[in-house]
Short mmCIF file of C-alpha atoms and ligand atoms in Angstrom, two decimals:
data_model
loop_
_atom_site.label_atom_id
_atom_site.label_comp_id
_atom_site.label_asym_id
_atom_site.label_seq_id
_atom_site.Cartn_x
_atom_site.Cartn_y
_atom_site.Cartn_z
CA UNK A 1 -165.70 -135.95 3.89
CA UNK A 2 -163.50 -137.00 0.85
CA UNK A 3 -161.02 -139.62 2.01
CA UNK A 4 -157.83 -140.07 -0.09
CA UNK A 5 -157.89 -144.32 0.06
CA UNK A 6 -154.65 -146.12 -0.98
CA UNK A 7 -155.14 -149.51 -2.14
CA UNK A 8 -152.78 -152.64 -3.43
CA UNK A 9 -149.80 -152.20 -5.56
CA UNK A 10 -149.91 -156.07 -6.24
CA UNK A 11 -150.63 -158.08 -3.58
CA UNK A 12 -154.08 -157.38 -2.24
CA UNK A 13 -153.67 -158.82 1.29
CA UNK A 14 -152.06 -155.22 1.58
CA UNK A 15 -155.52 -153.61 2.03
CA UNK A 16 -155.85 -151.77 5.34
CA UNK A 17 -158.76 -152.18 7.55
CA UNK A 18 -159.20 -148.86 7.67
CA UNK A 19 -159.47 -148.78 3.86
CA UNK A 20 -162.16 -151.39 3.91
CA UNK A 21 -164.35 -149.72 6.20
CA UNK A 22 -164.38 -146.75 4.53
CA UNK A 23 -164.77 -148.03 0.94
CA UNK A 24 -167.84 -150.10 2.32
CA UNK A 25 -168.87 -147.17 3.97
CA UNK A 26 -168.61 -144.08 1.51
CA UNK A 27 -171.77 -143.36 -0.64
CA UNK A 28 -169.91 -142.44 -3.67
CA UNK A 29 -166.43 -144.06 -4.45
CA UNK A 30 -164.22 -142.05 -7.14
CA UNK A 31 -161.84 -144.06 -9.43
CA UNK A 32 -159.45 -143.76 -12.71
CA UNK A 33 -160.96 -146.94 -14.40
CA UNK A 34 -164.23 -148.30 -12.55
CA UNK A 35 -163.80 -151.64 -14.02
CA UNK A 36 -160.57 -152.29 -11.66
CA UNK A 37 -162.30 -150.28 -9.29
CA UNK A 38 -164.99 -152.74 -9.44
CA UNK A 39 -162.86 -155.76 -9.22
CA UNK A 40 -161.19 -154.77 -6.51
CA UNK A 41 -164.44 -154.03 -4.59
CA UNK A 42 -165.90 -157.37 -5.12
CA UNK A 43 -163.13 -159.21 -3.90
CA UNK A 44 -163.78 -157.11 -0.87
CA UNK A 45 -167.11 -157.96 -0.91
CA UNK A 46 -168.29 -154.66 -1.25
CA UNK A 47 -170.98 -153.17 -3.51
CA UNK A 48 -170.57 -148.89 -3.92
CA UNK A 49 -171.88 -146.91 -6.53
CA UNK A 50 -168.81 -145.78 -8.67
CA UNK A 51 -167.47 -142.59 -10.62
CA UNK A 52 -165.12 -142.08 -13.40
CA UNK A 53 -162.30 -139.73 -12.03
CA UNK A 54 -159.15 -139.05 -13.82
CA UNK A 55 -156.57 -136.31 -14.91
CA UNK A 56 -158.77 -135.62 -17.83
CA UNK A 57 -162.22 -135.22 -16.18
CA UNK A 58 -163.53 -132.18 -16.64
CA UNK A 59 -164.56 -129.61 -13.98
CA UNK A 60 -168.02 -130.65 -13.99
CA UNK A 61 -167.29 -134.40 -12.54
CA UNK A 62 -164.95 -132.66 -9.89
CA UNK A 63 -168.22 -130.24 -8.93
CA UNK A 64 -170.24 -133.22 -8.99
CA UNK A 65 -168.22 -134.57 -6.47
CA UNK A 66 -167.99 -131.48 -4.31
CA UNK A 67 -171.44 -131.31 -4.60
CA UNK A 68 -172.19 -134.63 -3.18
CA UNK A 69 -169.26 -133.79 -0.64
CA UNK A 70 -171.51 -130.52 0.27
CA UNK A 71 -174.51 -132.32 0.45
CA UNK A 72 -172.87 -134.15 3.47
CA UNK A 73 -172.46 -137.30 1.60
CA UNK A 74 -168.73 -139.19 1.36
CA UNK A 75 -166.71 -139.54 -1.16
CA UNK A 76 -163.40 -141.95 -1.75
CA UNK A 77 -160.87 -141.12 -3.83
CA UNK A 78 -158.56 -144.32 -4.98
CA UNK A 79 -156.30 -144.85 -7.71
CA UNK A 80 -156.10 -147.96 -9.62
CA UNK A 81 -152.93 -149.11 -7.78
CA UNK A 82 -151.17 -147.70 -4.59
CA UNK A 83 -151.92 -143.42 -3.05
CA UNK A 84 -153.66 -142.05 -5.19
CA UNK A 85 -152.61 -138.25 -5.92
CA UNK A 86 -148.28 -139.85 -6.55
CA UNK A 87 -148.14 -139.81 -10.18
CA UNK A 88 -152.20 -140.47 -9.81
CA UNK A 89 -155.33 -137.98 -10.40
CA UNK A 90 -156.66 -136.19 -7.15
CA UNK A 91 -154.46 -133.78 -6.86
CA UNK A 92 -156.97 -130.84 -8.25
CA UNK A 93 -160.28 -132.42 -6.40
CA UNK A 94 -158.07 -132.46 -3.15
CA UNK A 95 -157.29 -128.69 -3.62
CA UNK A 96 -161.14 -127.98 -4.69
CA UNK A 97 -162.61 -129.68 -1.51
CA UNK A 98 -159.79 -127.60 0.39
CA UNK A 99 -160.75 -124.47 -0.41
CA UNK A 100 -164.21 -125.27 -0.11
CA UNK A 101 -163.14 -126.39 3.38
CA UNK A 102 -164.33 -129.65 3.44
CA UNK A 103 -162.51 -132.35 5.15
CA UNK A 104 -159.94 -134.21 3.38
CA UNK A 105 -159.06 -137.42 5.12
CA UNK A 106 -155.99 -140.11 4.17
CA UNK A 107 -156.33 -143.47 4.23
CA UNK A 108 -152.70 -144.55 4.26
CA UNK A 109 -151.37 -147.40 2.46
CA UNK A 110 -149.15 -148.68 -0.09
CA UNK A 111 -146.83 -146.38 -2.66
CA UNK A 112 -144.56 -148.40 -5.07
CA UNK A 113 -141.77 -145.56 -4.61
CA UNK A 114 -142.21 -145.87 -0.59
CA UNK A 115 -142.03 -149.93 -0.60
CA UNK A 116 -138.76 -149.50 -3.37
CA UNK A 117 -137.43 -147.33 -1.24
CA UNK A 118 -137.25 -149.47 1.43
CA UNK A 119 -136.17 -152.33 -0.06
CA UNK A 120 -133.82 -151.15 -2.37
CA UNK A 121 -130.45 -150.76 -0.05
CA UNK A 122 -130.37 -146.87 -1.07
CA UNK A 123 -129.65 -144.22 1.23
CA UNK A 124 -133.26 -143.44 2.23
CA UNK A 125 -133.23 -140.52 4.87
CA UNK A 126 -133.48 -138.10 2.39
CA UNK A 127 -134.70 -139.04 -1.15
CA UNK A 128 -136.45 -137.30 -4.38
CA UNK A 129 -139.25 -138.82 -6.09
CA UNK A 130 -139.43 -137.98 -9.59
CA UNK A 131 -142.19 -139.75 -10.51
CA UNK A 132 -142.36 -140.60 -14.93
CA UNK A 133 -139.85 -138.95 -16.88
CA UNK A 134 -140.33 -137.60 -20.23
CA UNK A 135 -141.04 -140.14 -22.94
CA UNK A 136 -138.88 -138.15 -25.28
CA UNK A 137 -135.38 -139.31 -25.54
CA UNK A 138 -133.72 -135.22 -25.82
CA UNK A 139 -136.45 -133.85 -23.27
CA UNK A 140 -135.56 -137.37 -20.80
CA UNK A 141 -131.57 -136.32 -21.03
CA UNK A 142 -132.09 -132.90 -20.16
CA UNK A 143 -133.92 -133.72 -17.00
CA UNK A 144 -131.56 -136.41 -16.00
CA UNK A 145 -128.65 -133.75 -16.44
CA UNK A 146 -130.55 -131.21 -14.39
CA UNK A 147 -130.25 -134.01 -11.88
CA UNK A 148 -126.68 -134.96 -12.50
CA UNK A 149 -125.81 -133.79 -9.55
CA UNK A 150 -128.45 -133.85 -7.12
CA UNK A 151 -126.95 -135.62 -3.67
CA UNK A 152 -130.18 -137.53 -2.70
CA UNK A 153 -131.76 -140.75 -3.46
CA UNK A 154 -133.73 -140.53 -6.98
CA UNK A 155 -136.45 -142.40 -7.18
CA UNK A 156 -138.50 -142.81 -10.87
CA UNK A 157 -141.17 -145.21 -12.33
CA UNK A 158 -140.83 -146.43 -15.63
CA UNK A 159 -142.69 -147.78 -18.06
CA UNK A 160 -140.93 -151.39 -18.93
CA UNK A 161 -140.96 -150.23 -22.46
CA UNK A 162 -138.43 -147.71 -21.97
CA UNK A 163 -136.35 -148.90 -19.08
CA UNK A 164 -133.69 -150.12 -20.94
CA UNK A 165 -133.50 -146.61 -22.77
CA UNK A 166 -133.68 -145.08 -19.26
CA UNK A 167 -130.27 -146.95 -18.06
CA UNK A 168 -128.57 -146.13 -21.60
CA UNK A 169 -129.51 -142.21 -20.88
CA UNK A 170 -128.51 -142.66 -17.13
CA UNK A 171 -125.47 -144.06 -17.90
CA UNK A 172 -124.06 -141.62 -20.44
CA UNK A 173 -125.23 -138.65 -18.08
CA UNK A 174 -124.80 -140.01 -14.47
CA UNK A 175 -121.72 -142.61 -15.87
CA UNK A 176 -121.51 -146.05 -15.38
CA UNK A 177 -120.04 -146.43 -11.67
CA UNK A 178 -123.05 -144.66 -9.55
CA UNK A 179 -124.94 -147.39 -7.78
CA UNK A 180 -128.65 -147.91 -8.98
CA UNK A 181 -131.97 -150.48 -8.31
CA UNK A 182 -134.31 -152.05 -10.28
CA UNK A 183 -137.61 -152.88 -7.86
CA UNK A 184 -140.19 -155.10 -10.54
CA UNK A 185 -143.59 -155.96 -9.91
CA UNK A 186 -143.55 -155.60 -6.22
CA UNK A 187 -145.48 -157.60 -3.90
CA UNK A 188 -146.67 -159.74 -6.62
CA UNK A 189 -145.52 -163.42 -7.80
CA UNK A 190 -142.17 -162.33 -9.57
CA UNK A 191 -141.27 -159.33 -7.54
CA UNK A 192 -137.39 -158.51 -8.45
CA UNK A 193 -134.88 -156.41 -6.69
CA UNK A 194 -131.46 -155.65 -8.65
CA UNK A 195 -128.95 -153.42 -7.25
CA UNK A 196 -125.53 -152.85 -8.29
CA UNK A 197 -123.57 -150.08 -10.61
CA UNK A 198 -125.51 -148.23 -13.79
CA UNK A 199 -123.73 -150.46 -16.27
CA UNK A 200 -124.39 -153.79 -14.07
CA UNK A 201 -127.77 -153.24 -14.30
CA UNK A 202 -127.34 -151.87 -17.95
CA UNK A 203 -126.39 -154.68 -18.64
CA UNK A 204 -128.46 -157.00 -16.51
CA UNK A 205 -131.72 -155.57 -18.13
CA UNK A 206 -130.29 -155.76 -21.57
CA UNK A 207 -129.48 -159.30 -21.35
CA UNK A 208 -132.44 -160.58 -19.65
CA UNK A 209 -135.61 -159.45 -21.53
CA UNK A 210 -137.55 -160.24 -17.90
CA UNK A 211 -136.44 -157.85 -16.44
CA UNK A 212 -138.07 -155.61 -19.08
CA UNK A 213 -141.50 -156.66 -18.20
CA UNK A 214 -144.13 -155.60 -15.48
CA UNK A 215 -143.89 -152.65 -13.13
CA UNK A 216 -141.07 -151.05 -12.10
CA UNK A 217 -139.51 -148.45 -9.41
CA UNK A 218 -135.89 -147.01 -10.87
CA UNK A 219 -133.50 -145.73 -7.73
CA UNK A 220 -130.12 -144.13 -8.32
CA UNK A 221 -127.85 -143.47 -5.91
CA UNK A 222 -127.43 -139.59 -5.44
CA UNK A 223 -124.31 -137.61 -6.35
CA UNK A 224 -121.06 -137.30 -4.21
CA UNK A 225 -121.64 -134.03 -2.07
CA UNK A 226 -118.77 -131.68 -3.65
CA UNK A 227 -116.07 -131.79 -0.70
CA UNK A 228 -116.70 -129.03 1.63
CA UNK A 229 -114.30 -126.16 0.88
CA UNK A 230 -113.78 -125.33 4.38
CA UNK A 231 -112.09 -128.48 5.33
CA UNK A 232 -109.50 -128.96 2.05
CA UNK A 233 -106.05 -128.37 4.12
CA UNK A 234 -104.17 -125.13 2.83
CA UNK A 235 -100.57 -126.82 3.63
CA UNK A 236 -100.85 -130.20 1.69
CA UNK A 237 -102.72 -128.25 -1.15
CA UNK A 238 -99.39 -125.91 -1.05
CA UNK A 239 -97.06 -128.99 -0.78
CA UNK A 240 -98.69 -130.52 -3.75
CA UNK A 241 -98.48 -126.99 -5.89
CA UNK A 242 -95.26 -125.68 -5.11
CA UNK A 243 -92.73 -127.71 -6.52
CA UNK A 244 -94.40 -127.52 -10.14
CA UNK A 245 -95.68 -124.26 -9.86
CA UNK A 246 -94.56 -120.87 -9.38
CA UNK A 247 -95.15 -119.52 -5.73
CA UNK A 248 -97.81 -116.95 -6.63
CA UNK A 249 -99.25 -119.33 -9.01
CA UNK A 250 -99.28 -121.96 -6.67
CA UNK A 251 -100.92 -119.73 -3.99
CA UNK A 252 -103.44 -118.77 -6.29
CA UNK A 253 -104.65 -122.13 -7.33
CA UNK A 254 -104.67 -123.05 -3.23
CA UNK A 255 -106.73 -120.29 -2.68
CA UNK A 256 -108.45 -120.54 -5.24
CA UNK A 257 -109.93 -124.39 -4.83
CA UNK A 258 -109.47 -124.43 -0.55
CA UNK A 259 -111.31 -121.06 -0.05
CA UNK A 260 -109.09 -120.13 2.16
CA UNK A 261 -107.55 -116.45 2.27
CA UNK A 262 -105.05 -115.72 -0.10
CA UNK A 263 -102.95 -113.70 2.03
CA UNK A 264 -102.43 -116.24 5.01
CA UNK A 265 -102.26 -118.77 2.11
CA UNK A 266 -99.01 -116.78 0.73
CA UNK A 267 -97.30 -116.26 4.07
CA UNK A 268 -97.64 -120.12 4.74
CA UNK A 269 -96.05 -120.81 1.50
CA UNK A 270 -93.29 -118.40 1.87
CA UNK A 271 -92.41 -120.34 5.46
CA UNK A 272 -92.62 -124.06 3.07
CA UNK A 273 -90.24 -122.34 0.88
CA UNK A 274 -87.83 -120.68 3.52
CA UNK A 275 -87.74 -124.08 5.85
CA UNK A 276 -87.44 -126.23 2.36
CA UNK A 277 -90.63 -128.11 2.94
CA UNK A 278 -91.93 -127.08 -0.41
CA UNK A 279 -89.57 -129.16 -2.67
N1 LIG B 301 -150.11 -144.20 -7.23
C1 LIG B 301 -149.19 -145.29 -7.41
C2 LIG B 301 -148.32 -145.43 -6.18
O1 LIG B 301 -148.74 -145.03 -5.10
O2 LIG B 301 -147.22 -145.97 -6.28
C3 LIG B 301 -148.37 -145.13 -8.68
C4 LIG B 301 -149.18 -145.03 -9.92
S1 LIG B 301 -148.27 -144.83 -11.38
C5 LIG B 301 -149.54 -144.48 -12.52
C6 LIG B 301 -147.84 -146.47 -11.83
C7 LIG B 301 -146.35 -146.72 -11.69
O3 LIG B 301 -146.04 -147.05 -10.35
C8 LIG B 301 -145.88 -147.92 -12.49
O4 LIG B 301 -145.61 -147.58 -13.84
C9 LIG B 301 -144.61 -148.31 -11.75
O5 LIG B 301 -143.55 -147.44 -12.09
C10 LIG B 301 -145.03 -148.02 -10.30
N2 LIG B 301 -145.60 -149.26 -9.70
C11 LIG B 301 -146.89 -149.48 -9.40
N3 LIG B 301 -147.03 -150.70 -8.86
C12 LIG B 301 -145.80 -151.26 -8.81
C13 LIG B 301 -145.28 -152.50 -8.39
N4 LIG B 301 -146.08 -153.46 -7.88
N5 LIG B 301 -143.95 -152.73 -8.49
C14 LIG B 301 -143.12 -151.79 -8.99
N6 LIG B 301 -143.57 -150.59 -9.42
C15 LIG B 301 -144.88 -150.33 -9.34
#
């Protein structure tokens, strides 16, 4: 089996028991950087013989490890922090061992965008995890804008080198009033939650170097839904329109922004205009 084992974001009391028992009990345990793999393991107590996996392995290490998975040995996957596979390697071992049907088992634990999420006061029933954005400043802005106007929760990491350039591009492309958190260093000694507008936090971050330092989980409010078309009321769009407008070009615009037939929209108006509630 290849289990998919998520470990501490921070605070390693958040180890599951589940993820214990299988770490102590797989004969070959895959990880980004052995040496925190390794540290990890001995504070569990646990000795395992370990393999280098990451997004640049080549194909041979991930055939090594479907062949030990096909010789009917285990093999767990973890990350150096958190699931692995969410902006983690796995993702192309996970589909390998798939097709090869073998069985790929999770070992759930903790994400840093799940435990933001739910500590961050955002609306969370529906949300969209962007993961890193780009590095570059024109190729950042262009993804932000393709987001502008995206109605759920967006959730990002960030390095804390270019946080404070994140809230700069997020608040000349989402504007300043959109509410936003800043989730640092979770579960460990100075774990920080802001919340409050773009700017605030703009602002907040600018001001207090700290709050450019450790890990950190960016949400962002998502974008008003547009106002549904079918409910804007023909008869106070024509009572706004027709005393500075012409009737058919007051008709026209009410149709035109309410959806609603023109026709019907014109005989309404025509009634406003004969019973003098259009001035
Ligand atoms: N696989 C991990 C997970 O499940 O969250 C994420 C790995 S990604 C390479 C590392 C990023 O996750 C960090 O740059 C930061 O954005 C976020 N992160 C990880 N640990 C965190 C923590 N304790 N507090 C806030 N953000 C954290």
């Amino acid at each position: 089996m290849l289990y998919i084992v998520a470990t501490p974001i921070g605070n390693l009391g958040d180890i599951t028991r589940r993820a214990v028992e299988v770490l102590a009990s797989a004969d070959v345990v895959a990880a980004e950087d052995t040496r925190r793999c390794r540290a990890l393991l001995s504070h569990l107590g646990i000795s395992r013989s370990l393999l280098a996996y990451h997004d640049h392995s080549d194909e041979r290490r991930e055939c090594e490890l479907l062949t030990e998975l096909q010789r009917g040995r285990s093999v767990a996957l973890v990350a150096d922090a958190g699931t692995p596979l969410i902006s983690d390697p796995g993702f192309r071992l996970v589909r390998l061992a798939r097709q090869a049907g073998m069985d790929v088992v999770c070992i759930p634990g903790p994400c840093a965008a799940i435990a933001a999420l739910s500590i961050a006061g955002l609306p969370s029933d529906r949300f969209v995890f962007e993961g890193f954005l780009p590095a570059r400043e024109s190729a950042r802005r262009s993804r932000l804008a393709e987001l502008a106007t995206e109605p759920r929760t967006l959730v990002f990491y960030e390095s804390p080198r270019r946080v404070l350039a994140l809230f700069e591009d997020l608040q000349s492309v989402f504007g300043e009033e959109r509410q936003a958190a800043l989730a640092r260093e979770l579960t460990k000694v100075h774990e920080t939650v802001l919340h409050g507008s773009i700017a605030q936090l703009h602002d907040r971050i600018a001001s207090d170097p700290e709050q450019q330092l450790g890990e950190i989980v960016v949400l962002v409010h998502g974008a008003p839904e547009a106002p549904d078309r079918s409910t804007v009321d023909g008869e106070s769009l024509l009572k706004a329109l027709l005393p500075r407008l012409p009737l058919r070009e007051a008709v026209d615009c009410a149709a035109e922004i309410s959806g609603l037939p023109r026709n019907a929209l014109y005989r309404q108006a025509l009634a406003m205009r004969d019973t003098g509630e259009s001035r």
